[in-house]
mmCIF file of C-alpha atoms in Angstrom:
data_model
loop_
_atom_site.group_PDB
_atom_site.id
_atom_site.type_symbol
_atom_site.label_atom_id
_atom_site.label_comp_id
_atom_site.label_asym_id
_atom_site.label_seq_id
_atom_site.Cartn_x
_atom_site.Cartn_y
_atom_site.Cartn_z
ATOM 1 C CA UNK D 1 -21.508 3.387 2.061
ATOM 2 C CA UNK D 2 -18.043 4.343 0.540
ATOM 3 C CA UNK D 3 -15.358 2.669 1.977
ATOM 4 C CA UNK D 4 -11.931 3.760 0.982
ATOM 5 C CA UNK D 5 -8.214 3.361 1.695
ATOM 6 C CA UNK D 6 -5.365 5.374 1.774
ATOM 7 C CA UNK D 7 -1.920 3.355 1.435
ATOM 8 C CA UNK D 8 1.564 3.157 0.607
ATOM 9 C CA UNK D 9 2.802 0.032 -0.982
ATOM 10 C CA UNK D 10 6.026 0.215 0.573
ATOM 11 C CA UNK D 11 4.254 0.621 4.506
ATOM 12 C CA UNK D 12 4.227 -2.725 6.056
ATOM 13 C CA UNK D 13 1.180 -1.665 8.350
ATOM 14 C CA UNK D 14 -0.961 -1.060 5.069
ATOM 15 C CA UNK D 15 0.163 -4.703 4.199
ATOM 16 C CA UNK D 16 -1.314 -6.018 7.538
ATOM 17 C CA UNK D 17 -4.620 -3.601 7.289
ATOM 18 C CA UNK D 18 -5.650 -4.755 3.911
ATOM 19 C CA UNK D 19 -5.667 -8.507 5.710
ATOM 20 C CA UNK D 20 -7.569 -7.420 8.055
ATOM 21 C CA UNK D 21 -9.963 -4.915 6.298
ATOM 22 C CA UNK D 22 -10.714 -8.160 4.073
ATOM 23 C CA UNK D 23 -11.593 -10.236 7.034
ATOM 24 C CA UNK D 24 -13.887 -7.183 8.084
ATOM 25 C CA UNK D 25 -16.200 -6.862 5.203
ATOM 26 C CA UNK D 26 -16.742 -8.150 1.987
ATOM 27 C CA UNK D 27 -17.722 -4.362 1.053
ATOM 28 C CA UNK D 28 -15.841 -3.154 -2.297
ATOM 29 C CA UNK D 29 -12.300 -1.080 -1.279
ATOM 30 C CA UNK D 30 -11.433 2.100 -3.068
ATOM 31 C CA UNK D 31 -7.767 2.118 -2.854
ATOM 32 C CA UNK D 32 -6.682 5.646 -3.219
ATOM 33 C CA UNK D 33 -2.772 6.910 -3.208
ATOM 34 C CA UNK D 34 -0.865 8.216 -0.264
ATOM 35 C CA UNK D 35 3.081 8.904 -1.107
ATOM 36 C CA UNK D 36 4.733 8.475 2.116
ATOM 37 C CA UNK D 37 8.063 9.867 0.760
ATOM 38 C CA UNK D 38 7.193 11.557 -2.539
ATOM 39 C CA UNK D 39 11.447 12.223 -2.696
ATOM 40 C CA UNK D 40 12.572 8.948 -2.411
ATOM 41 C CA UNK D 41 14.831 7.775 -4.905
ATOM 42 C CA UNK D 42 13.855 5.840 -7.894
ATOM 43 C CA UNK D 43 17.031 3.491 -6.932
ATOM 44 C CA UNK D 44 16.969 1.134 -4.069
ATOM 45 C CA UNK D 45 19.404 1.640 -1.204
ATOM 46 C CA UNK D 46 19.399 0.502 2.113
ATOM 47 C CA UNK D 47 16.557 -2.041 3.220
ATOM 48 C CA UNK D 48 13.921 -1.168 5.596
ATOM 49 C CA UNK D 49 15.562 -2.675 7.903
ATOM 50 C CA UNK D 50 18.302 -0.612 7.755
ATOM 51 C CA UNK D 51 16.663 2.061 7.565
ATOM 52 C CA UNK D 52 14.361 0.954 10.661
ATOM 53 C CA UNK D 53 17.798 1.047 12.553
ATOM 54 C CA UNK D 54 18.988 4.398 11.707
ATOM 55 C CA UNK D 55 15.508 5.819 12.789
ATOM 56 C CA UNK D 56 15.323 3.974 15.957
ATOM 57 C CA UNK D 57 18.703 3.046 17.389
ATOM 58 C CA UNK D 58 18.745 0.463 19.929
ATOM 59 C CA UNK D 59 14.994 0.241 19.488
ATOM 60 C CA UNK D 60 15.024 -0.696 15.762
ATOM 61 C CA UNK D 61 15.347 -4.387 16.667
ATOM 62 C CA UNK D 62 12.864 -4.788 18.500
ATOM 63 C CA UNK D 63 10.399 -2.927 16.246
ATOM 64 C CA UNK D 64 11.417 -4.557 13.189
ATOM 65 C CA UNK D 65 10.594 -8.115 14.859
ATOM 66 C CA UNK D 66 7.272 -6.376 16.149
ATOM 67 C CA UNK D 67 5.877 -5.595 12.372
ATOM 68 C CA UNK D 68 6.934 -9.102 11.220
ATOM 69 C CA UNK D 69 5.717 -11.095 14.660
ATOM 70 C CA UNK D 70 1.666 -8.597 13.658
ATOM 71 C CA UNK D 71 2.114 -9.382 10.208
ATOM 72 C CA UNK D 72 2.743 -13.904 10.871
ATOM 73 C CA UNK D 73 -0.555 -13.101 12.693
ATOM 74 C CA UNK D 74 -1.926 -11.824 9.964
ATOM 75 C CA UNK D 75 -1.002 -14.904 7.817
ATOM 76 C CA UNK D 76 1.497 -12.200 6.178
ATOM 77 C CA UNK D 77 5.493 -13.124 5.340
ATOM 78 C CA UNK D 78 7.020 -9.277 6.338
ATOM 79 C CA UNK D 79 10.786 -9.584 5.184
ATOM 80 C CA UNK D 80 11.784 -6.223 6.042
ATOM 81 C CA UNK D 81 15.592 -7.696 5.640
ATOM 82 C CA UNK D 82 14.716 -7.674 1.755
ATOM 83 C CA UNK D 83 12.110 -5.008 1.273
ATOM 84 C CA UNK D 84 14.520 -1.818 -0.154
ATOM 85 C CA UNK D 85 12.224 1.363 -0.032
ATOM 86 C CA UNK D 86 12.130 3.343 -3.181
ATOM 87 C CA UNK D 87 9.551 5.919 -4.805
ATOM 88 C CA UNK D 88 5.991 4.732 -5.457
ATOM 89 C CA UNK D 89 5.135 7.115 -7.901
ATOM 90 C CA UNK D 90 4.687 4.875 -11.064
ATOM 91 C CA UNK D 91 3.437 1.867 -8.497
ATOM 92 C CA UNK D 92 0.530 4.272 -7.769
ATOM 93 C CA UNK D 93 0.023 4.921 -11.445
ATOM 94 C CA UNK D 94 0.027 1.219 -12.146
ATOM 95 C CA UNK D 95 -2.372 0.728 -9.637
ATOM 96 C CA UNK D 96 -4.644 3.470 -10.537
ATOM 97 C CA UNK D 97 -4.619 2.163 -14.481
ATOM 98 C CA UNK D 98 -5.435 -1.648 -12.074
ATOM 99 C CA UNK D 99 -8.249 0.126 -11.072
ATOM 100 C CA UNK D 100 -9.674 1.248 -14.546
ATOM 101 C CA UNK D 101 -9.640 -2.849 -15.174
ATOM 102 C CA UNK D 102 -11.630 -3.339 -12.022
ATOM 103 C CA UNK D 103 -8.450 -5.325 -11.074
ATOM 104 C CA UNK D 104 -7.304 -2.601 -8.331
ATOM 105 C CA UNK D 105 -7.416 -5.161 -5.265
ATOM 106 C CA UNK D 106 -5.303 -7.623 -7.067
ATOM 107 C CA UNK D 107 -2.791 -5.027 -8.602
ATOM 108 C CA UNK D 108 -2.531 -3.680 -4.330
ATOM 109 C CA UNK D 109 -2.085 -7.876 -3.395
ATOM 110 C CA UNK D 110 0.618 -8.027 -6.246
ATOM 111 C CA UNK D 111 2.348 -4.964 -5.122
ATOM 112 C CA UNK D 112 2.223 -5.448 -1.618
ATOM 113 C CA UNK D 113 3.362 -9.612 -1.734
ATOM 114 C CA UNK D 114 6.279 -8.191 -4.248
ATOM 115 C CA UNK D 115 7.439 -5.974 -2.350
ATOM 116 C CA UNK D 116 7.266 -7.024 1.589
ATOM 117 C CA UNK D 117 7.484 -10.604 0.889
ATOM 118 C CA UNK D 118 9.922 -11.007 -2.051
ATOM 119 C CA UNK D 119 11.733 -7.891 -1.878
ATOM 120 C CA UNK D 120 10.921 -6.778 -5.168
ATOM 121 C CA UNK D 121 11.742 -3.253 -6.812
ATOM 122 C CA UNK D 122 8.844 -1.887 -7.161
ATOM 123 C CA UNK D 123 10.435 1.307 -9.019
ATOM 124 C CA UNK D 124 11.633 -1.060 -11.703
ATOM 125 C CA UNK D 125 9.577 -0.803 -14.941
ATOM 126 C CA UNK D 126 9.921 -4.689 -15.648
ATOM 127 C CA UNK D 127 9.214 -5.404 -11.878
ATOM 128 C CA UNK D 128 6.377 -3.216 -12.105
ATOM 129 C CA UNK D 129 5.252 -4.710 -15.693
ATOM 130 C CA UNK D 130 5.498 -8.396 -14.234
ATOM 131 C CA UNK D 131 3.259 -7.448 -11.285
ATOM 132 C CA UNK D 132 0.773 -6.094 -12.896
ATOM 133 C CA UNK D 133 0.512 -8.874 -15.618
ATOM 134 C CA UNK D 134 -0.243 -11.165 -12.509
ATOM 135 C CA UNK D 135 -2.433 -9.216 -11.349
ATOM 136 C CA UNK D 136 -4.896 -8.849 -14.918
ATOM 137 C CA UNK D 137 -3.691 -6.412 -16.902
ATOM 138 C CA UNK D 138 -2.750 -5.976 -20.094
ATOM 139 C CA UNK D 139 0.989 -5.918 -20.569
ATOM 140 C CA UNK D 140 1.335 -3.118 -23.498
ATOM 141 C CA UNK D 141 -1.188 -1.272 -21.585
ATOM 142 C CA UNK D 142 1.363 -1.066 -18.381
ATOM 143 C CA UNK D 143 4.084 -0.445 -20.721
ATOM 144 C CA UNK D 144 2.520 2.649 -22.346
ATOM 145 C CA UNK D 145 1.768 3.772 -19.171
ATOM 146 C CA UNK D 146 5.031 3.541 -17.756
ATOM 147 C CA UNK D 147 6.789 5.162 -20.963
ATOM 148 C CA UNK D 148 3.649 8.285 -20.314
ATOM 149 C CA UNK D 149 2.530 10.328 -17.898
ATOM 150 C CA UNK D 150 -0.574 8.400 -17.597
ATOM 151 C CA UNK D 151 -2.636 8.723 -14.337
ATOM 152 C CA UNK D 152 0.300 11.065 -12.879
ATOM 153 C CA UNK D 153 -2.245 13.820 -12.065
ATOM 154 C CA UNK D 154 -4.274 11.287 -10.610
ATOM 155 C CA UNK D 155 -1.503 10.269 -7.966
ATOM 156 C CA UNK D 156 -1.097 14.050 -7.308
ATOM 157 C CA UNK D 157 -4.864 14.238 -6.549
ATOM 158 C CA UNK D 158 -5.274 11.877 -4.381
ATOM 159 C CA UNK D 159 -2.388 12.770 -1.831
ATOM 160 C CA UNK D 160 -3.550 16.533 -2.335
ATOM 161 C CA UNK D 161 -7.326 15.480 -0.866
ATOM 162 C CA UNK D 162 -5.431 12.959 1.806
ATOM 163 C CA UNK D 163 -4.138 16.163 3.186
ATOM 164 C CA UNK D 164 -7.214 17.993 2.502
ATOM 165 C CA UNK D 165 -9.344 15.250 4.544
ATOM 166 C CA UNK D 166 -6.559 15.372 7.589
ATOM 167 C CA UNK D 167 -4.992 11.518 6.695
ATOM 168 C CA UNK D 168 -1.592 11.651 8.143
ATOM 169 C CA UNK D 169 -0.141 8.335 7.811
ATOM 170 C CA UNK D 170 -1.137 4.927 6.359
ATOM 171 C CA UNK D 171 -3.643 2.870 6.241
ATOM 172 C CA UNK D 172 -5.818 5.858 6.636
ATOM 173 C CA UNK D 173 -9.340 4.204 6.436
ATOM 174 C CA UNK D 174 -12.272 6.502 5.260
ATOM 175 C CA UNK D 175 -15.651 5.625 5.881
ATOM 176 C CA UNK D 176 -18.323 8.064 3.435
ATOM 177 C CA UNK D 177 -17.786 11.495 4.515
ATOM 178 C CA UNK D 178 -15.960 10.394 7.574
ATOM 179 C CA UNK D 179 -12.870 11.112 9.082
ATOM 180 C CA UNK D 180 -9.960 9.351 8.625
ATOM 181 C CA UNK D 181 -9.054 6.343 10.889
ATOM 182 C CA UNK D 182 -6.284 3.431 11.419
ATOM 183 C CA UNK D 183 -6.936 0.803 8.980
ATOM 184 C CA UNK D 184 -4.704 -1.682 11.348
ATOM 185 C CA UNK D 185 -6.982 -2.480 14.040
ATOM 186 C CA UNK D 186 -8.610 -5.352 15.637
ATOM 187 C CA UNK D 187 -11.374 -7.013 12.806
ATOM 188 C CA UNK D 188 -14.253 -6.894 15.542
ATOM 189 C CA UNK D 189 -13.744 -3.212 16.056
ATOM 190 C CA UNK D 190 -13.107 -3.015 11.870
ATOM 191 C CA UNK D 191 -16.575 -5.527 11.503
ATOM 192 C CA UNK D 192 -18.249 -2.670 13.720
ATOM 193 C CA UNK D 193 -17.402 0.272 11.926
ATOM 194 C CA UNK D 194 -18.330 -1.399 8.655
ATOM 195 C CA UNK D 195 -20.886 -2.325 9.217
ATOM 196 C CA UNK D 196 -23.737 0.236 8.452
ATOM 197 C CA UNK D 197 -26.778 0.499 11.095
ATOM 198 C CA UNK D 198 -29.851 -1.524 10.401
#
Protein backbone atom coordinates (compact mmCIF):
# COMPACT_ATOMS: atom_id res chain seq x y z
CA UNK A 1 0.00 0.00 0.00
CA UNK A 2 1.44 3.45 -1.14
CA UNK A 3 1.30 5.91 1.31
CA UNK A 4 2.21 9.38 0.29
CA UNK A 5 2.30 13.02 1.40
CA UNK A 6 1.76 16.17 0.00
CA UNK A 7 3.46 19.18 2.02
CA UNK A 8 4.80 22.51 2.23
CA UNK A 9 7.77 23.06 4.39
CA UNK A 10 6.79 26.38 5.32
CA UNK A 11 2.86 25.02 6.56
CA UNK A 12 2.96 24.54 10.22
CA UNK A 13 0.01 21.91 9.98
CA UNK A 14 2.34 19.66 7.69
CA UNK A 15 4.88 20.07 10.63
CA UNK A 16 2.28 18.66 13.15
CA UNK A 17 0.95 15.80 10.52
CA UNK A 18 4.30 14.33 9.87
CA UNK A 19 4.36 13.81 14.00
CA UNK A 20 1.52 12.32 13.89
CA UNK A 21 1.62 10.25 10.60
CA UNK A 22 4.91 8.79 12.35
CA UNK A 23 3.07 7.80 15.44
CA UNK A 24 0.46 6.15 12.96
CA UNK A 25 2.52 3.71 11.09
CA UNK A 26 5.86 2.70 10.69
CA UNK A 27 4.87 2.31 6.81
CA UNK A 28 7.58 4.10 4.43
CA UNK A 29 6.29 8.02 3.48
CA UNK A 30 6.60 9.27 -0.04
CA UNK A 31 6.94 12.89 0.47
CA UNK A 32 5.87 14.53 -2.68
CA UNK A 33 5.88 18.59 -3.34
CA UNK A 34 2.98 20.92 -2.91
CA UNK A 35 4.01 24.84 -3.45
CA UNK A 36 1.59 26.65 -1.40
CA UNK A 37 2.66 30.05 -2.86
CA UNK A 38 4.71 29.22 -5.96
CA UNK A 39 5.18 33.50 -6.12
CA UNK A 40 6.54 34.07 -2.98
CA UNK A 41 9.60 35.89 -2.82
CA UNK A 42 12.96 34.37 -2.60
CA UNK A 43 13.61 37.16 0.28
CA UNK A 44 12.11 36.92 3.66
CA UNK A 45 9.71 39.63 4.81
CA UNK A 46 7.27 39.69 7.33
CA UNK A 47 6.99 36.55 9.75
CA UNK A 48 4.12 34.30 9.76
CA UNK A 49 2.98 35.83 12.34
CA UNK A 50 2.61 38.86 10.77
CA UNK A 51 1.35 37.70 8.14
CA UNK A 52 -1.24 35.49 10.27
CA UNK A 53 -2.45 39.03 11.45
CA UNK A 54 -3.00 40.71 8.25
CA UNK A 55 -5.10 37.62 7.09
CA UNK A 56 -7.12 37.37 10.15
CA UNK A 57 -7.48 40.64 12.01
CA UNK A 58 -8.58 40.44 15.46
CA UNK A 59 -8.65 36.68 15.02
CA UNK A 60 -4.93 36.26 14.14
CA UNK A 61 -4.05 36.02 17.84
CA UNK A 62 -5.87 33.66 18.75
CA UNK A 63 -5.06 31.37 15.78
CA UNK A 64 -1.48 31.86 15.94
CA UNK A 65 -1.51 30.57 19.74
CA UNK A 66 -3.91 27.71 18.41
CA UNK A 67 -1.12 26.17 15.83
CA UNK A 68 1.60 26.52 18.52
CA UNK A 69 -0.74 25.26 21.71
CA UNK A 70 -1.56 21.63 18.58
CA UNK A 71 1.91 21.66 17.74
CA UNK A 72 3.41 21.56 22.10
CA UNK A 73 0.96 18.60 21.84
CA UNK A 74 2.61 17.25 19.31
CA UNK A 75 6.00 17.47 21.14
CA UNK A 76 6.63 20.25 18.30
CA UNK A 77 8.37 23.95 19.20
CA UNK A 78 6.02 26.19 16.44
CA UNK A 79 7.73 29.75 16.62
CA UNK A 80 5.63 31.37 14.17
CA UNK A 81 7.20 34.82 15.73
CA UNK A 82 10.50 33.66 13.83
CA UNK A 83 9.37 31.52 10.95
CA UNK A 84 9.58 34.32 7.77
CA UNK A 85 7.73 32.62 4.76
CA UNK A 86 9.63 32.62 1.56
CA UNK A 87 9.55 30.40 -1.76
CA UNK A 88 10.13 26.65 -1.43
CA UNK A 89 11.11 26.02 -4.75
CA UNK A 90 14.83 24.95 -4.27
CA UNK A 91 13.70 23.41 -0.59
CA UNK A 92 11.57 21.02 -2.72
CA UNK A 93 14.46 20.34 -5.03
CA UNK A 94 16.72 19.66 -2.09
CA UNK A 95 14.36 17.42 -0.79
CA UNK A 96 13.61 15.58 -3.88
CA UNK A 97 17.68 15.07 -4.54
CA UNK A 98 17.11 13.81 -0.17
CA UNK A 99 15.02 11.43 -1.60
CA UNK A 100 17.39 9.95 -4.35
CA UNK A 101 19.76 9.23 -1.02
CA UNK A 102 16.89 7.44 0.62
CA UNK A 103 17.40 10.30 3.18
CA UNK A 104 13.94 12.11 2.17
CA UNK A 105 12.34 11.80 5.82
CA UNK A 106 15.33 13.31 7.41
CA UNK A 107 15.92 16.10 4.71
CA UNK A 108 11.58 16.93 5.51
CA UNK A 109 12.67 16.72 9.69
CA UNK A 110 15.66 19.13 8.83
CA UNK A 111 13.57 21.44 6.85
CA UNK A 112 10.66 21.51 8.86
CA UNK A 113 12.77 21.90 12.61
CA UNK A 114 14.80 24.81 10.55
CA UNK A 115 12.31 26.48 9.60
CA UNK A 116 9.26 26.44 12.31
CA UNK A 117 11.49 25.99 15.17
CA UNK A 118 14.63 28.08 14.46
CA UNK A 119 13.37 30.41 12.01
CA UNK A 120 15.67 29.54 9.42
CA UNK A 121 15.70 30.82 5.66
CA UNK A 122 14.98 28.18 3.96
CA UNK A 123 15.45 30.14 0.48
CA UNK A 124 19.04 30.70 1.47
CA UNK A 125 21.49 28.47 -0.48
CA UNK A 126 23.88 28.09 2.66
CA UNK A 127 20.76 27.57 4.94
CA UNK A 128 19.57 25.14 2.57
CA UNK A 129 23.24 23.50 2.12
CA UNK A 130 23.61 23.23 6.06
CA UNK A 131 20.25 21.42 6.32
CA UNK A 132 20.71 19.08 4.09
CA UNK A 133 24.31 18.14 5.27
CA UNK A 134 22.46 17.25 8.62
CA UNK A 135 20.25 15.52 7.18
CA UNK A 136 22.88 12.89 4.93
CA UNK A 137 23.74 14.33 2.02
CA UNK A 138 26.51 15.08 0.28
CA UNK A 139 27.46 18.72 0.45
CA UNK A 140 28.87 19.31 -3.32
CA UNK A 141 25.99 17.30 -4.37
CA UNK A 142 23.44 20.09 -2.78
CA UNK A 143 25.64 22.68 -4.08
CA UNK A 144 25.48 21.55 -7.74
CA UNK A 145 22.07 21.25 -7.36
CA UNK A 146 21.40 24.53 -6.13
CA UNK A 147 23.78 26.28 -8.82
CA UNK A 148 21.36 23.78 -11.64
CA UNK A 149 18.16 23.22 -12.46
CA UNK A 150 18.29 19.87 -10.99
CA UNK A 151 14.95 18.15 -10.02
CA UNK A 152 13.06 21.55 -11.07
CA UNK A 153 10.75 19.59 -13.42
CA UNK A 154 10.28 17.28 -10.76
CA UNK A 155 8.80 20.03 -8.33
CA UNK A 156 6.61 21.13 -11.31
CA UNK A 157 5.30 17.52 -11.57
CA UNK A 158 4.36 16.89 -8.54
CA UNK A 159 2.13 20.08 -7.82
CA UNK A 160 0.75 19.54 -11.50
CA UNK A 161 -0.65 15.76 -10.34
CA UNK A 162 -1.62 17.41 -6.68
CA UNK A 163 -4.06 19.33 -8.72
CA UNK A 164 -4.72 16.57 -11.00
CA UNK A 165 -5.63 14.17 -7.90
CA UNK A 166 -7.97 17.17 -6.28
CA UNK A 167 -5.25 17.98 -3.11
CA UNK A 168 -6.08 21.45 -2.17
CA UNK A 169 -4.11 22.28 0.77
CA UNK A 170 -1.47 20.61 2.99
CA UNK A 171 -0.83 17.79 4.45
CA UNK A 172 -2.82 16.19 1.75
CA UNK A 173 -2.43 12.44 2.70
CA UNK A 174 -2.84 9.86 -0.20
CA UNK A 175 -3.50 6.44 0.46
CA UNK A 176 -2.81 4.04 -3.12
CA UNK A 177 -5.20 5.24 -5.59
CA UNK A 178 -7.15 7.08 -3.00
CA UNK A 179 -8.35 10.36 -2.58
CA UNK A 180 -6.73 12.88 -0.90
CA UNK A 181 -7.28 13.43 2.89
CA UNK A 182 -6.05 15.70 6.03
CA UNK A 183 -2.83 14.42 7.15
CA UNK A 184 -3.50 16.37 10.68
CA UNK A 185 -5.87 14.21 12.35
CA UNK A 186 -6.26 12.24 15.43
CA UNK A 187 -3.43 9.02 15.27
CA UNK A 188 -6.33 6.43 16.08
CA UNK A 189 -8.33 7.60 13.13
CA UNK A 190 -4.62 7.93 11.12
CA UNK A 191 -3.70 4.07 12.76
CA UNK A 192 -7.17 3.08 11.06
CA UNK A 193 -6.75 4.28 7.75
CA UNK A 194 -3.26 2.82 7.61
CA UNK A 195 -3.72 0.20 8.39
CA UNK A 196 -4.60 -2.22 5.45
CA UNK A 197 -7.50 -4.96 6.07
CA UNK A 198 -6.45 -8.38 7.18
Amino acid sequence: MKVEIYADVICPWCYIGKRRVEAATTRTVTWRSFQLDPEAPATPGQTAAEMMSRWWGDQASQRVQHIKAVGRQDSLELNLELARPVNTFDAHRVLHLAKDHGRQDEAWEAMLRGYHTEGRDIADPDTLTDLATQAGLPRTEIQDLLTSDTHAQTVQADNAEARERGVTGVPSLVIGDGKPTSAVRPVADLRKLLTPPE
